[in-house]
Amino acid sequence: MEGIPLIENEIKSLRQQLTDHRVYGLLSEMDDVRLFMQKHVYPVWDFMSLLKALQNHLTCTSVPWKPANNAKTARFINEIVHGEETDVNENGVPKSHFEMYLDAMEEVNADTSKVLNFVDSLGGLEDIEEKINTSDLKKAEKDFLLFTFETIKENKVHKIASAFTFGREDLIPDMFLEIIQQSSKEHKESFPKLTYYLERHIELDGDEHGPLSLEMIKELCGTSELNWFEALDAAKNALKFRIRLWDEIATEIEDKKKEVQMA
């Protein structure tokens, strides 16, 4: 067993842990959804840094311009950048998916000030770890972000692509489907921005991006056993940090539910 089948087999149990995670069953009230979104917004945001790192590696973003090594992969990355950074919202207005997520948060009265203040405080990659460590984020949130930017700064494009593909892009349809299944018809009708955001991700990530992401991994790892090993390691770690974040969210929701019951 080699390449993509090996990685998919090795991460199967981790993906199952996410698919079956107790956090989805806890999203029964809008208060639960608000809390989830206030923490999930960080993966929504830092996903764009993984994507931009891939764009820097796999397309030409400097002057003078030179052709990309693989035009098919470059086109794929540029298409995702186009869709994630300049998609259109439910009213046809161009917006990044991060901004659309913030709009959906505001629609359900979730707090956006914390993540906006955090993003506004950032400079460059040179001090990103310090900014994360000194922020008021909780441990799993910090660890999740630190893993992302440590992977980017390591500058190994096959590892960035693996974290992007197996820890993020390929996982998103399953993740959002779980959330939608926990949302009542009343909530869907009441919150069009959130519904549009979720359905848009399922449309793009499930139908268009998945197969091309796997092709990208194959190209970047090639015949190098070391590259495949490192890609597998990155995929596993991306999923483990996601699970820990989900654990933290679930515990916080459970604690709040207990407080309500005791009140």
Short mmCIF file of C-alpha atoms in Angstrom, two decimals, residues 4-259:
data_model
loop_
_atom_site.label_atom_id
_atom_site.label_comp_id
_atom_site.label_asym_id
_atom_site.label_seq_id
_atom_site.Cartn_x
_atom_site.Cartn_y
_atom_site.Cartn_z
CA ILE A 4 -2.67 8.30 -1.09
CA PRO A 5 -4.20 4.90 -0.12
CA LEU A 6 -1.60 4.57 2.64
CA ILE A 7 -2.33 8.02 4.07
CA GLU A 8 -6.09 7.51 3.85
CA ASN A 9 -5.78 4.15 5.62
CA GLU A 10 -3.51 5.55 8.33
CA ILE A 11 -5.77 8.52 9.11
CA LYS A 12 -9.05 6.60 8.87
CA SER A 13 -9.48 6.27 12.63
CA LEU A 14 -8.68 9.94 13.22
CA ARG A 15 -11.22 11.01 10.61
CA GLN A 16 -13.75 8.71 12.22
CA GLN A 17 -13.11 10.36 15.57
CA LEU A 18 -14.01 13.68 13.98
CA THR A 19 -17.02 12.35 12.11
CA ASP A 20 -18.39 10.79 15.31
CA HIS A 21 -17.29 13.57 17.64
CA ARG A 22 -19.67 14.34 20.47
CA VAL A 23 -19.54 18.08 19.69
CA TYR A 24 -22.00 17.65 16.80
CA GLY A 25 -24.62 16.12 19.05
CA LEU A 26 -24.30 19.07 21.42
CA LEU A 27 -25.34 21.66 18.80
CA SER A 28 -28.99 21.54 19.76
CA GLU A 29 -29.57 25.19 20.62
CA MET A 30 -28.46 28.41 18.97
CA ASP A 31 -26.36 29.20 22.05
CA ASP A 32 -24.37 26.05 21.28
CA VAL A 33 -23.95 27.07 17.63
CA ARG A 34 -22.77 30.54 18.69
CA LEU A 35 -20.11 29.11 20.98
CA PHE A 36 -19.01 26.64 18.30
CA MET A 37 -18.69 29.39 15.69
CA GLN A 38 -16.72 31.66 18.02
CA LYS A 39 -14.03 28.98 18.25
CA HIS A 40 -14.34 27.43 14.80
CA VAL A 41 -13.72 30.83 13.22
CA TYR A 42 -9.98 30.42 13.86
CA PRO A 43 -9.68 27.37 11.57
CA VAL A 44 -11.76 29.28 9.01
CA TRP A 45 -9.26 32.13 9.21
CA ASP A 46 -5.96 30.25 9.28
CA PHE A 47 -7.07 28.01 6.41
CA MET A 48 -6.40 31.02 4.19
CA SER A 49 -2.77 31.15 5.32
CA LEU A 50 -2.28 27.51 4.33
CA LEU A 51 -3.86 28.31 0.98
CA LYS A 52 -1.74 31.41 0.43
CA ALA A 53 1.40 29.46 1.32
CA LEU A 54 0.48 26.93 -1.35
CA GLN A 55 -0.15 29.73 -3.82
CA ASN A 56 3.30 31.16 -3.08
CA HIS A 57 4.92 27.78 -3.65
CA LEU A 58 2.93 26.50 -6.61
CA THR A 59 2.17 29.62 -8.66
CA CYS A 60 4.28 32.65 -9.52
CA THR A 61 3.48 35.52 -7.16
CA SER A 62 6.66 37.51 -7.79
CA VAL A 63 8.01 39.82 -10.48
CA PRO A 64 9.36 39.11 -13.03
CA TRP A 65 6.79 36.42 -13.67
CA LYS A 66 7.86 32.91 -14.62
CA PRO A 67 5.68 29.93 -15.62
CA ALA A 68 4.62 27.59 -12.84
CA ASN A 69 6.22 24.15 -12.73
CA ASN A 70 2.81 22.52 -13.12
CA ALA A 71 0.09 24.63 -14.73
CA LYS A 72 -2.67 22.21 -13.70
CA THR A 73 -1.76 22.44 -10.01
CA ALA A 74 -1.29 26.20 -10.29
CA ARG A 75 -4.74 26.53 -11.85
CA PHE A 76 -6.26 24.43 -9.07
CA ILE A 77 -4.70 26.59 -6.36
CA ASN A 78 -5.71 29.81 -8.11
CA GLU A 79 -9.27 28.52 -8.46
CA ILE A 80 -9.45 27.82 -4.73
CA VAL A 81 -7.99 31.25 -3.94
CA HIS A 82 -10.60 32.80 -6.23
CA GLY A 83 -13.37 30.88 -4.50
CA GLU A 84 -12.15 31.39 -0.93
CA GLU A 85 -10.87 34.96 -1.11
CA THR A 86 -13.37 36.49 -3.56
CA ASP A 87 -16.50 34.36 -3.61
CA VAL A 88 -19.95 35.97 -3.69
CA ASN A 89 -22.32 35.87 -0.75
CA GLU A 90 -26.04 35.11 -0.80
CA ASN A 91 -26.70 38.60 -2.23
CA GLY A 92 -24.08 38.33 -4.96
CA VAL A 93 -21.62 40.63 -3.17
CA PRO A 94 -17.91 39.59 -3.47
CA LYS A 95 -16.48 38.53 -0.11
CA SER A 96 -13.95 36.14 1.30
CA HIS A 97 -15.31 33.07 3.04
CA PHE A 98 -13.82 34.35 6.28
CA GLU A 99 -15.83 37.55 5.94
CA MET A 100 -18.93 35.55 5.02
CA TYR A 101 -18.40 33.46 8.15
CA LEU A 102 -18.14 36.64 10.24
CA ASP A 103 -21.43 37.83 8.71
CA ALA A 104 -23.02 34.49 9.61
CA MET A 105 -21.69 34.84 13.16
CA GLU A 106 -23.22 38.29 13.48
CA GLU A 107 -26.49 36.93 12.10
CA VAL A 108 -26.74 34.48 15.02
CA ASN A 109 -25.41 37.07 17.51
CA ALA A 110 -22.07 35.32 17.99
CA ASP A 111 -19.20 37.53 19.18
CA THR A 112 -16.77 38.48 16.38
CA SER A 113 -14.75 41.06 18.33
CA LYS A 114 -12.26 38.58 19.78
CA VAL A 115 -11.15 37.07 16.48
CA LEU A 116 -11.12 40.47 14.73
CA ASN A 117 -8.93 41.97 17.46
CA PHE A 118 -6.61 38.97 17.24
CA VAL A 119 -6.25 39.18 13.45
CA ASP A 120 -5.78 42.95 13.59
CA SER A 121 -2.94 42.51 16.12
CA LEU A 122 -0.86 40.34 13.79
CA GLY A 123 2.19 41.49 11.88
CA GLY A 124 4.21 39.01 9.86
CA LEU A 125 5.25 35.39 10.16
CA GLU A 126 8.31 36.32 12.21
CA ASP A 127 6.27 37.02 15.37
CA ILE A 128 3.16 34.94 14.75
CA GLU A 129 4.02 32.36 17.44
CA GLU A 130 4.54 35.07 20.05
CA LYS A 131 1.23 36.71 19.14
CA ILE A 132 -0.59 33.39 19.44
CA ASN A 133 1.09 32.43 22.73
CA THR A 134 0.42 35.80 24.37
CA SER A 135 -3.20 35.98 23.18
CA ASP A 136 -6.17 35.15 25.40
CA LEU A 137 -7.07 32.14 23.27
CA LYS A 138 -7.52 28.83 25.02
CA LYS A 139 -4.94 26.06 24.82
CA ALA A 140 -6.47 23.97 22.02
CA GLU A 141 -7.05 27.10 19.93
CA LYS A 142 -3.44 28.17 20.40
CA ASP A 143 -2.07 24.70 19.66
CA PHE A 144 -4.18 24.46 16.51
CA LEU A 145 -2.90 27.77 15.17
CA LEU A 146 0.69 27.10 16.20
CA PHE A 147 0.70 23.83 14.27
CA THR A 148 -0.58 25.63 11.16
CA PHE A 149 2.08 28.32 11.19
CA GLU A 150 4.90 25.99 12.23
CA THR A 151 4.01 23.89 9.17
CA ILE A 152 3.99 26.97 6.93
CA LYS A 153 7.31 28.25 8.29
CA GLU A 154 8.95 24.87 7.82
CA ASN A 155 8.52 25.66 4.12
CA LYS A 156 8.00 22.08 2.92
CA VAL A 157 5.24 22.41 0.36
CA HIS A 158 4.20 18.73 0.48
CA LYS A 159 3.58 19.05 4.24
CA ILE A 160 1.58 22.25 3.79
CA ALA A 161 -0.46 20.57 1.06
CA SER A 162 -1.09 17.53 3.23
CA ALA A 163 -2.28 19.58 6.20
CA PHE A 164 -4.44 21.57 3.80
CA THR A 165 -5.90 18.51 2.07
CA PHE A 166 -6.34 15.92 4.79
CA GLY A 167 -6.74 18.17 7.81
CA ARG A 168 -8.89 20.86 6.25
CA GLU A 169 -10.16 20.96 2.71
CA ASP A 170 -11.13 17.30 2.40
CA LEU A 171 -12.69 17.32 5.87
CA ILE A 172 -14.91 20.37 5.53
CA PRO A 173 -17.88 18.74 3.72
CA ASP A 174 -18.24 16.05 6.42
CA MET A 175 -17.85 18.61 9.17
CA PHE A 176 -20.47 21.00 7.88
CA LEU A 177 -22.88 18.24 6.98
CA GLU A 178 -22.84 17.23 10.62
CA ILE A 179 -23.68 20.78 11.68
CA ILE A 180 -26.49 21.10 9.15
CA GLN A 181 -28.01 17.84 10.34
CA GLN A 182 -28.13 19.24 13.86
CA SER A 183 -29.79 22.48 12.73
CA SER A 184 -33.55 22.55 12.72
CA LYS A 185 -35.59 23.67 9.73
CA GLU A 186 -36.57 26.71 11.75
CA HIS A 187 -32.95 27.71 12.24
CA LYS A 188 -32.16 27.27 8.55
CA GLU A 189 -35.05 29.47 7.55
CA SER A 190 -34.11 32.05 10.16
CA PHE A 191 -30.42 32.29 9.34
CA PRO A 192 -29.86 32.53 5.57
CA LYS A 193 -26.24 33.72 5.81
CA LEU A 194 -25.19 30.72 7.88
CA THR A 195 -27.15 28.32 5.70
CA TYR A 196 -25.66 29.78 2.53
CA TYR A 197 -22.14 29.59 3.93
CA LEU A 198 -22.52 25.93 4.90
CA GLU A 199 -24.15 24.88 1.64
CA ARG A 200 -21.57 26.82 -0.39
CA HIS A 201 -18.72 24.97 1.30
CA ILE A 202 -20.33 21.63 0.65
CA GLU A 203 -20.80 22.55 -3.00
CA LEU A 204 -17.22 23.75 -3.54
CA ASP A 205 -15.23 21.46 -1.29
CA GLY A 206 -17.17 18.27 -1.82
CA ASP A 207 -17.72 18.43 -5.56
CA GLU A 208 -14.74 20.33 -6.94
CA HIS A 209 -11.74 20.49 -4.66
CA GLY A 210 -11.31 17.02 -3.17
CA PRO A 211 -10.02 15.03 -6.17
CA LEU A 212 -7.69 17.81 -7.32
CA SER A 213 -6.23 18.10 -3.81
CA LEU A 214 -5.23 14.44 -3.96
CA GLU A 215 -3.61 14.96 -7.36
CA MET A 216 -1.63 17.83 -5.87
CA ILE A 217 -0.34 15.58 -3.08
CA LYS A 218 0.72 12.93 -5.59
CA GLU A 219 2.64 15.47 -7.64
CA LEU A 220 4.39 17.06 -4.67
CA CYS A 221 5.40 13.80 -2.98
CA GLY A 222 6.33 12.03 -6.20
CA THR A 223 8.49 8.96 -5.62
CA SER A 224 10.16 10.23 -2.45
CA GLU A 225 9.49 7.96 0.51
CA LEU A 226 10.54 10.77 2.86
CA ASN A 227 8.02 13.17 1.32
CA TRP A 228 5.22 10.62 1.69
CA PHE A 229 6.22 9.93 5.30
CA GLU A 230 6.26 13.64 6.10
CA ALA A 231 2.93 14.15 4.32
CA LEU A 232 1.42 11.36 6.42
CA ASP A 233 2.81 12.90 9.61
CA ALA A 234 1.40 16.32 8.69
CA ALA A 235 -2.02 14.80 7.93
CA LYS A 236 -2.11 12.97 11.27
CA ASN A 237 -1.07 16.02 13.26
CA ALA A 238 -3.56 18.27 11.49
CA LEU A 239 -6.36 15.89 12.45
CA LYS A 240 -5.11 15.44 16.02
CA PHE A 241 -5.05 19.18 16.64
CA ARG A 242 -8.54 19.46 15.12
CA ILE A 243 -9.79 16.72 17.48
CA ARG A 244 -8.29 18.52 20.47
CA LEU A 245 -10.00 21.73 19.42
CA TRP A 246 -13.29 19.87 19.04
CA ASP A 247 -12.76 18.33 22.51
CA GLU A 248 -12.27 21.79 23.98
CA ILE A 249 -15.39 23.15 22.27
CA ALA A 250 -17.47 20.17 23.40
CA THR A 251 -16.32 20.51 27.01
CA GLU A 252 -17.12 24.22 27.00
CA ILE A 253 -20.62 23.59 25.61
CA GLU A 254 -21.21 20.80 28.15
CA ASP A 255 -20.10 23.06 31.01
CA LYS A 256 -22.47 25.81 29.89
CA LYS A 257 -25.35 23.34 29.64
CA LYS A 258 -24.65 22.20 33.21
CA GLU A 259 -24.65 25.80 34.41
#
